Coordinates of C-alpha atoms in Angstrom, one line a residue:
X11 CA -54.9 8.1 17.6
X12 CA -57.2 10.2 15.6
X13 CA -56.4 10.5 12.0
X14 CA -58.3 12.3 9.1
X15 CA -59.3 10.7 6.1
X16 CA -60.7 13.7 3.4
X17 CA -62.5 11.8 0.6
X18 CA -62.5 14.1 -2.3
X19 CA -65.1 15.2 -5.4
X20 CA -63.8 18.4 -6.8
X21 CA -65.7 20.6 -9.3
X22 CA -64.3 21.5 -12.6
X23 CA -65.2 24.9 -12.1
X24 CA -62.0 26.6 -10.9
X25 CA -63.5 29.3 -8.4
X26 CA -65.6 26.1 -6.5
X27 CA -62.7 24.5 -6.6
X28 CA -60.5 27.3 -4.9
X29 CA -63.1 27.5 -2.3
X30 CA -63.3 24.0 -1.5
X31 CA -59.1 24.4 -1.1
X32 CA -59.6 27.1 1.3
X33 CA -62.1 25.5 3.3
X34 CA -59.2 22.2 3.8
X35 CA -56.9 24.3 4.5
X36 CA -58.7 26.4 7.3
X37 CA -59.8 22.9 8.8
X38 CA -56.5 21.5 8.9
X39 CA -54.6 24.7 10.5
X40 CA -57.7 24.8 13.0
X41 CA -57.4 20.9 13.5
X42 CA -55.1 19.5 16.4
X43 CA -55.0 16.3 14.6
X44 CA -51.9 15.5 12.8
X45 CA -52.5 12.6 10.7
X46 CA -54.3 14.1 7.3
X47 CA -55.1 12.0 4.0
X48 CA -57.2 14.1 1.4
X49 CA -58.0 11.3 -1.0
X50 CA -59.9 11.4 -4.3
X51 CA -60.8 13.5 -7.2
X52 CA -58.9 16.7 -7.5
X53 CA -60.0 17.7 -10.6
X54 CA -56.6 19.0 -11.2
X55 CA -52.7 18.0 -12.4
X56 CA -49.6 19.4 -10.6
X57 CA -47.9 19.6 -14.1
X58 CA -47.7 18.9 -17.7
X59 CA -46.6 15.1 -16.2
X60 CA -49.5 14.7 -15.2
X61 CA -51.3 14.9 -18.5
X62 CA -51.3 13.3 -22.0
X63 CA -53.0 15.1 -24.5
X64 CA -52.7 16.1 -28.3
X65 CA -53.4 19.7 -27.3
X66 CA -51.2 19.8 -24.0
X67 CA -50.9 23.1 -22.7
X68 CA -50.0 24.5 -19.6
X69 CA -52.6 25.4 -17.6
X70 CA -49.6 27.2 -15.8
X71 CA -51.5 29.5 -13.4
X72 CA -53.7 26.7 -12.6
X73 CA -51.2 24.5 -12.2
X74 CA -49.1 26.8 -9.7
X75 CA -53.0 27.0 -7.7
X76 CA -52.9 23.5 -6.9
X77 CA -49.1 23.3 -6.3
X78 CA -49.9 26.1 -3.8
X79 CA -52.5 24.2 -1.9
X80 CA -50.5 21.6 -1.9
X81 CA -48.2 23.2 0.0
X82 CA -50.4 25.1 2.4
X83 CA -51.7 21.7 3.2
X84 CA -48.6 20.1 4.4
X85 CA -49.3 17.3 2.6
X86 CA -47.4 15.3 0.0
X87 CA -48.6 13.0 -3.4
X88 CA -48.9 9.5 -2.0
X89 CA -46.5 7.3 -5.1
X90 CA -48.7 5.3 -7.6
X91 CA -48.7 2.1 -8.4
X92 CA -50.1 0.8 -11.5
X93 CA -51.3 2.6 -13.9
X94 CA -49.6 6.2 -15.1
X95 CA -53.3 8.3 -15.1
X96 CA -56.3 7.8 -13.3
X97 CA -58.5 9.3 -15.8
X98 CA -58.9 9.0 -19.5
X99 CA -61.2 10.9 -22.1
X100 CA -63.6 8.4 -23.6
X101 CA -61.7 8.6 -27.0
X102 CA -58.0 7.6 -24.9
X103 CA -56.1 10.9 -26.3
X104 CA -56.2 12.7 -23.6
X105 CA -55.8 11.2 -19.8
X106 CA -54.6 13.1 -16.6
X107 CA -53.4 12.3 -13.0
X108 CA -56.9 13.9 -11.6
X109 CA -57.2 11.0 -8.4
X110 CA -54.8 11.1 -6.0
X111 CA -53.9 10.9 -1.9
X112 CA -52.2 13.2 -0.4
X113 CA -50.7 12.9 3.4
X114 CA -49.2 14.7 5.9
X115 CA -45.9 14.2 7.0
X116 CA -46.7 12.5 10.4
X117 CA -49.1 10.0 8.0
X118 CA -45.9 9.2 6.0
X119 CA -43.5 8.3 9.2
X120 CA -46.1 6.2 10.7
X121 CA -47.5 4.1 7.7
X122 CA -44.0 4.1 5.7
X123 CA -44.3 2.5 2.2
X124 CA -48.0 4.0 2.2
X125 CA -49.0 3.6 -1.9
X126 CA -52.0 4.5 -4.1
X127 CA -52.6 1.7 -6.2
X128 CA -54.1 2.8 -9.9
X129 CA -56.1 -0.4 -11.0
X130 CA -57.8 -0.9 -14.5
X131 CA -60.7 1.2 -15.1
X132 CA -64.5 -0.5 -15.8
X133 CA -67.2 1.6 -16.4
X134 CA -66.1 5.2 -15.6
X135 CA -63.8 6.8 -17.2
X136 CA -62.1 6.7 -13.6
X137 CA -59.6 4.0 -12.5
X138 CA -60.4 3.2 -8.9
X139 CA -57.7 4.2 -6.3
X140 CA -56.8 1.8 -3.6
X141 CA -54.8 3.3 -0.5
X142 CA -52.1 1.2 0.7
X143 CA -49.1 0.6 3.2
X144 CA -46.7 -1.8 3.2
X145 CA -45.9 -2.0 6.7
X146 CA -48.7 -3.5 9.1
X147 CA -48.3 -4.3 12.2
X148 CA -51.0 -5.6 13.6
X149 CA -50.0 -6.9 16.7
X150 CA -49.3 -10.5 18.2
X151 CA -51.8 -12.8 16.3
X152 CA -53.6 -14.9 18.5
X153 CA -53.9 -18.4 18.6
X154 CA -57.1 -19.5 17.8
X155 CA -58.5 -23.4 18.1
X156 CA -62.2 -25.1 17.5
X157 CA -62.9 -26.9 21.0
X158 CA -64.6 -29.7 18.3
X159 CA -61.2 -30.3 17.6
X160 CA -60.2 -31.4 21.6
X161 CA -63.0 -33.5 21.8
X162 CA -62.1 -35.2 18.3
X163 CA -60.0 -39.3 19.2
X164 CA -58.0 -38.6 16.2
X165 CA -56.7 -35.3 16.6
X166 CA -54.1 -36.8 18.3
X167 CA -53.0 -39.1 15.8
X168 CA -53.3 -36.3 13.1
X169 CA -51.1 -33.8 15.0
X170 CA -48.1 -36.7 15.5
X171 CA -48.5 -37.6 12.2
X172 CA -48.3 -34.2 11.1

């Protein structure tokens, strides 16, 4: 299975930003592979929940942009867990839902339970992302043995013991 994994770094600039949205979306309609994860910086909030700010304002048409692409996409936010914003202004009064993974429907039926997990931030004013899934099956685990251990007199003892 082939699967797409888009790590993401978007400008600020809107107009860049628009272009680099067109350009997914022309890949994934061109693309015969189902499976899509755009994962990353956005640059961008789907709503005022998204942000925290003394001065929140709307940023409606902007908003509606990325909502749009969103949609175009066929993809869907991946849930958080952890913390509530992924970045946060130096001074902590403002803070936004910037990072975030976003899948395809076909992503979400085969890793069910699939989460974006928000951890502290360090150095940047950042908090790293890690993509999740609750569901793995990996398979039949195989049993695994040292030969050192056949060869050993008491392994016999230790196993009846045991």
């Amino acid at each position: 299975m082939l699967i797409n994994i888009v790590n993401i770094y978007s400008s600020c600039v809107n107009v860049i930003k628009r272009r680099m949205w067109e350009e997914l979306i022309g890949r994934r309609s061109g693309s015969s592979i189902d499976h899509w994860c755009p994962i990353g910086d956005f640059n961008s909030v789907c709503g005022l929940h998204q942000r925290k700010s003394d001065n929140t304002h709307p940023h409606g048409g902007h908003n509606r942009e990325f909502n749009e692409f969103i949609l175009d996409m066929n993809v869907e936010d991946i849930p958080f867990v952890g913390r509530k914003f992924t970045w946060f202004h130096p001074n902590g009064r403002t803070m936004n839902v910037f990072d975030k993974g976003l899948t395809s429907r076909e992503w979400v039926d085969k890793w069910q339970g699939s989460s974006l997990v928000v951890l502290d931030r360090n150095f940047s004013n950042h908090c790293p992302n890690i993509l999740k899934s609750s569901i793995q099956d990996w398979g039949q685990k195989p049993f695994r043995v040292f030969d050192y251990w056949l060869g050993n007199p008491t392994l016999e003892v230790f196993v009846e013991e045991a």
